[in-house]
mmCIF file with all atom_site columns, C-alpha atoms in Angstrom:
data_model
loop_
_atom_site.group_PDB
_atom_site.id
_atom_site.type_symbol
_atom_site.label_atom_id
_atom_site.label_alt_id
_atom_site.label_comp_id
_atom_site.label_asym_id
_atom_site.label_entity_id
_atom_site.label_seq_id
_atom_site.pdbx_PDB_ins_code
_atom_site.Cartn_x
_atom_site.Cartn_y
_atom_site.Cartn_z
_atom_site.occupancy
_atom_site.B_iso_or_equiv
_atom_site.pdbx_formal_charge
_atom_site.auth_seq_id
_atom_site.auth_comp_id
_atom_site.auth_asym_id
_atom_site.auth_atom_id
_atom_site.pdbx_PDB_model_num
ATOM 1  C CA . ARG A 1 1  ? -71.671 -108.286 50.065 1.00 0.00 ? 1  ARG A CA 1
ATOM 2  C CA . GLN A 1 2  ? -74.836 -108.819 51.329 1.00 0.00 ? 2  GLN A CA 1
ATOM 3  C CA . GLY A 1 3  ? -74.791 -112.084 52.850 1.00 0.00 ? 3  GLY A CA 1
ATOM 4  C CA . ASP A 1 4  ? -70.870 -110.379 54.991 1.00 0.00 ? 4  ASP A CA 1
ATOM 5  C CA . ILE A 1 5  ? -73.850 -108.309 57.221 1.00 0.00 ? 5  ILE A CA 1
ATOM 6  C CA . PRO A 1 6  ? -75.213 -110.614 59.680 1.00 0.00 ? 6  PRO A CA 1
ATOM 7  C CA . PHE A 1 7  ? -71.275 -111.827 60.296 1.00 0.00 ? 7  PHE A CA 1
ATOM 8  C CA . LEU A 1 8  ? -70.238 -108.629 60.030 1.00 0.00 ? 8  LEU A CA 1
ATOM 9  C CA . ILE A 1 9  ? -73.260 -106.900 62.884 1.00 0.00 ? 9  ILE A CA 1
ATOM 10 C CA . ASN A 1 10 ? -72.374 -109.754 65.199 1.00 0.00 ? 10 ASN A CA 1
ATOM 11 C CA . LYS A 1 11 ? -68.517 -109.645 65.324 1.00 0.00 ? 11 LYS A CA 1
ATOM 12 C CA . MET A 1 12 ? -68.913 -105.460 65.792 1.00 0.00 ? 12 MET A CA 1
ATOM 13 C CA . ILE A 1 13 ? -71.157 -106.149 69.048 1.00 0.00 ? 13 ILE A CA 1
ATOM 14 C CA . GLU A 1 14 ? -69.130 -109.189 70.031 1.00 0.00 ? 14 GLU A CA 1
ATOM 15 C CA . ASP A 1 15 ? -65.321 -106.682 69.593 1.00 0.00 ? 15 ASP A CA 1
ATOM 16 C CA . LEU A 1 16 ? -67.339 -103.291 71.693 1.00 0.00 ? 16 LEU A CA 1
ATOM 17 C CA . LYS A 1 17 ? -68.191 -106.133 74.387 1.00 0.00 ? 17 LYS A CA 1
ATOM 18 C CA . ARG A 1 18 ? -64.802 -106.989 74.749 1.00 0.00 ? 18 ARG A CA 1
ATOM 19 C CA . GLU A 1 19 ? -63.598 -103.536 74.286 1.00 0.00 ? 19 GLU A CA 1
ATOM 20 C CA . ARG A 1 20 ? -66.091 -101.877 76.320 1.00 0.00 ? 20 ARG A CA 1
ATOM 21 C CA . GLY A 1 21 ? -68.270 -103.507 77.637 1.00 0.00 ? 21 GLY A CA 1
ATOM 22 C CA . PHE A 1 22 ? -71.136 -102.119 75.806 1.00 0.00 ? 22 PHE A CA 1
ATOM 23 C CA . VAL A 1 23 ? -74.159 -104.303 75.106 1.00 0.00 ? 23 VAL A CA 1
ATOM 24 C CA . VAL A 1 24 ? -76.734 -104.399 72.238 1.00 0.00 ? 24 VAL A CA 1
ATOM 25 C CA . LYS A 1 25 ? -80.417 -105.395 73.703 1.00 0.00 ? 25 LYS A CA 1
ATOM 26 C CA . PRO A 1 26 ? -81.778 -108.743 71.757 1.00 0.00 ? 26 PRO A CA 1
ATOM 27 C CA . LYS A 1 27 ? -84.002 -106.049 70.065 1.00 0.00 ? 27 LYS A CA 1
ATOM 28 C CA . ALA A 1 28 ? -81.735 -103.062 69.058 1.00 0.00 ? 28 ALA A CA 1
ATOM 29 C CA . LYS A 1 29 ? -79.679 -106.479 67.177 1.00 0.00 ? 29 LYS A CA 1
ATOM 30 C CA . GLU A 1 30 ? -82.566 -107.413 66.207 1.00 0.00 ? 30 GLU A CA 1
ATOM 31 C CA . ALA A 1 31 ? -83.452 -104.698 63.715 1.00 0.00 ? 31 ALA A CA 1
ATOM 32 C CA . LEU A 1 32 ? -79.896 -104.096 63.291 1.00 0.00 ? 32 LEU A CA 1
ATOM 33 C CA . LEU A 1 33 ? -79.696 -107.651 61.414 1.00 0.00 ? 33 LEU A CA 1
ATOM 34 C CA . LYS A 1 34 ? -83.036 -106.819 59.426 1.00 0.00 ? 34 LYS A CA 1
ATOM 35 C CA . TYR A 1 35 ? -82.101 -103.537 58.299 1.00 0.00 ? 35 TYR A CA 1
ATOM 36 C CA . ASN A 1 36 ? -80.822 -103.650 54.676 1.00 0.00 ? 36 ASN A CA 1
ATOM 37 C CA . TRP A 1 37 ? -76.801 -102.142 54.820 1.00 0.00 ? 37 TRP A CA 1
ATOM 38 C CA . TYR A 1 38 ? -77.000 -102.406 50.860 1.00 0.00 ? 38 TYR A CA 1
ATOM 39 C CA . GLY A 1 39 ? -73.976 -103.714 51.149 1.00 0.00 ? 39 GLY A CA 1
ATOM 40 C CA . ASN A 1 40 ? -72.024 -100.740 52.791 1.00 0.00 ? 40 ASN A CA 1
ATOM 41 C CA . VAL A 1 41 ? -69.997 -101.152 55.404 1.00 0.00 ? 41 VAL A CA 1
ATOM 42 C CA . ARG A 1 42 ? -68.885 -97.938  55.800 1.00 0.00 ? 42 ARG A CA 1
ATOM 43 C CA . GLU A 1 43 ? -72.385 -97.047  57.015 1.00 0.00 ? 43 GLU A CA 1
ATOM 44 C CA . MET A 1 44 ? -72.659 -99.510  58.920 1.00 0.00 ? 44 MET A CA 1
ATOM 45 C CA . VAL A 1 45 ? -68.766 -99.278  60.629 1.00 0.00 ? 45 VAL A CA 1
ATOM 46 C CA . LYS A 1 46 ? -69.310 -94.985  61.647 1.00 0.00 ? 46 LYS A CA 1
ATOM 47 C CA . PHE A 1 47 ? -73.113 -96.654  62.988 1.00 0.00 ? 47 PHE A CA 1
ATOM 48 C CA . PHE A 1 48 ? -71.966 -98.556  65.708 1.00 0.00 ? 48 PHE A CA 1
ATOM 49 C CA . LYS A 1 49 ? -68.568 -96.167  66.514 1.00 0.00 ? 49 LYS A CA 1
ATOM 50 C CA . SER A 1 50 ? -70.497 -92.900  66.889 1.00 0.00 ? 50 SER A CA 1
ATOM 51 C CA . LYS A 1 51 ? -73.200 -95.098  69.066 1.00 0.00 ? 51 LYS A CA 1
ATOM 52 C CA . SER A 1 52 ? -69.900 -96.621  71.861 1.00 0.00 ? 52 SER A CA 1
ATOM 53 C CA . GLU A 1 53 ? -69.138 -92.910  72.258 1.00 0.00 ? 53 GLU A CA 1
ATOM 54 C CA . ILE A 1 54 ? -72.456 -91.478  72.865 1.00 0.00 ? 54 ILE A CA 1
ATOM 55 C CA . LEU A 1 55 ? -74.442 -94.040  74.432 1.00 0.00 ? 55 LEU A CA 1
ATOM 56 C CA . ARG A 1 56 ? -74.528 -96.067  78.101 1.00 0.00 ? 56 ARG A CA 1
ATOM 57 C CA . PRO A 1 57 ? -72.949 -98.838  77.544 1.00 0.00 ? 57 PRO A CA 1
ATOM 58 C CA . ILE A 1 58 ? -76.248 -100.430 76.125 1.00 0.00 ? 58 ILE A CA 1
ATOM 59 C CA . LEU A 1 59 ? -77.669 -99.064  73.084 1.00 0.00 ? 59 LEU A CA 1
ATOM 60 C CA . ALA A 1 60 ? -81.570 -100.199 73.080 1.00 0.00 ? 60 ALA A CA 1
ATOM 61 C CA . TYR A 1 61 ? -84.414 -100.689 70.985 1.00 0.00 ? 61 TYR A CA 1
ATOM 62 C CA . GLU A 1 62 ? -84.813 -97.293  71.010 1.00 0.00 ? 62 GLU A CA 1
ATOM 63 C CA . ASP A 1 63 ? -81.273 -95.704  70.504 1.00 0.00 ? 63 ASP A CA 1
ATOM 64 C CA . LEU A 1 64 ? -81.824 -97.005  67.035 1.00 0.00 ? 64 LEU A CA 1
ATOM 65 C CA . PRO A 1 65 ? -82.192 -93.729  64.575 1.00 0.00 ? 65 PRO A CA 1
ATOM 66 C CA . ASP A 1 66 ? -86.055 -94.072  62.956 1.00 0.00 ? 66 ASP A CA 1
ATOM 67 C CA . TYR A 1 67 ? -85.302 -95.041  59.446 1.00 0.00 ? 67 TYR A CA 1
ATOM 68 C CA . ILE A 1 68 ? -83.830 -98.572  61.210 1.00 0.00 ? 68 ILE A CA 1
ATOM 69 C CA . ILE A 1 69 ? -87.017 -98.509  63.459 1.00 0.00 ? 69 ILE A CA 1
ATOM 70 C CA . HIS A 1 70 ? -89.563 -98.164  60.470 1.00 0.00 ? 70 HIS A CA 1
ATOM 71 C CA . ASN A 1 71 ? -87.560 -100.144 58.507 1.00 0.00 ? 71 ASN A CA 1
ATOM 72 C CA . PHE A 1 72 ? -88.161 -103.057 61.377 1.00 0.00 ? 72 PHE A CA 1
ATOM 73 C CA . ASN A 1 73 ? -91.639 -102.021 62.057 1.00 0.00 ? 73 ASN A CA 1
ATOM 74 C CA . ARG A 1 74 ? -92.721 -102.631 58.693 1.00 0.00 ? 74 ARG A CA 1
ATOM 75 C CA . PHE A 1 75 ? -90.903 -105.938 58.366 1.00 0.00 ? 75 PHE A CA 1
ATOM 76 C CA . VAL A 1 76 ? -92.605 -106.977 61.692 1.00 0.00 ? 76 VAL A CA 1
ATOM 77 C CA . ASN A 1 77 ? -96.393 -105.466 61.197 1.00 0.00 ? 77 ASN A CA 1
ATOM 78 C CA . THR A 1 78 ? -95.769 -106.276 57.489 1.00 0.00 ? 78 THR A CA 1
ATOM 79 C CA . ASN A 1 79 ? -92.874 -108.358 56.110 1.00 0.00 ? 79 ASN A CA 1
ATOM 80 C CA . THR A 1 80 ? -92.614 -106.438 53.338 1.00 0.00 ? 80 THR A CA 1
ATOM 81 C CA . GLU A 1 81 ? -89.059 -104.931 51.358 1.00 0.00 ? 81 GLU A CA 1
ATOM 82 C CA . PHE A 1 82 ? -87.051 -102.838 53.314 1.00 0.00 ? 82 PHE A CA 1
ATOM 83 C CA . ILE A 1 83 ? -87.390 -98.868  52.427 1.00 0.00 ? 83 ILE A CA 1
ATOM 84 C CA . THR A 1 84 ? -83.927 -96.997  52.441 1.00 0.00 ? 84 THR A CA 1
ATOM 85 C CA . GLU A 1 85 ? -83.506 -93.712  54.704 1.00 0.00 ? 85 GLU A CA 1
ATOM 86 C CA . ASP A 1 86 ? -83.695 -91.697  51.630 1.00 0.00 ? 86 ASP A CA 1
ATOM 87 C CA . GLN A 1 87 ? -88.243 -92.334  51.373 1.00 0.00 ? 87 GLN A CA 1
ATOM 88 C CA . LEU A 1 88 ? -88.650 -92.240  54.493 1.00 0.00 ? 88 LEU A CA 1
#
């Protein structure tokens, strides 16, 4: 459910921090929370797993995929509906 997304993101961030010392910068966390995962928890888990394995132990805003950054910028600048990765 879409309402579970913030809880799940925060849980994944806390688990990664505890298990691997992985830190998500505030702006990156905000963009992840604003992104509409369309209820696809599998996509979210895959995203966090891949980022935590290939990046330094910090996830910055600049490390996010273009489609998440684009959605966040659109939200911040116009407060309009999000778009999907396919619409970029």
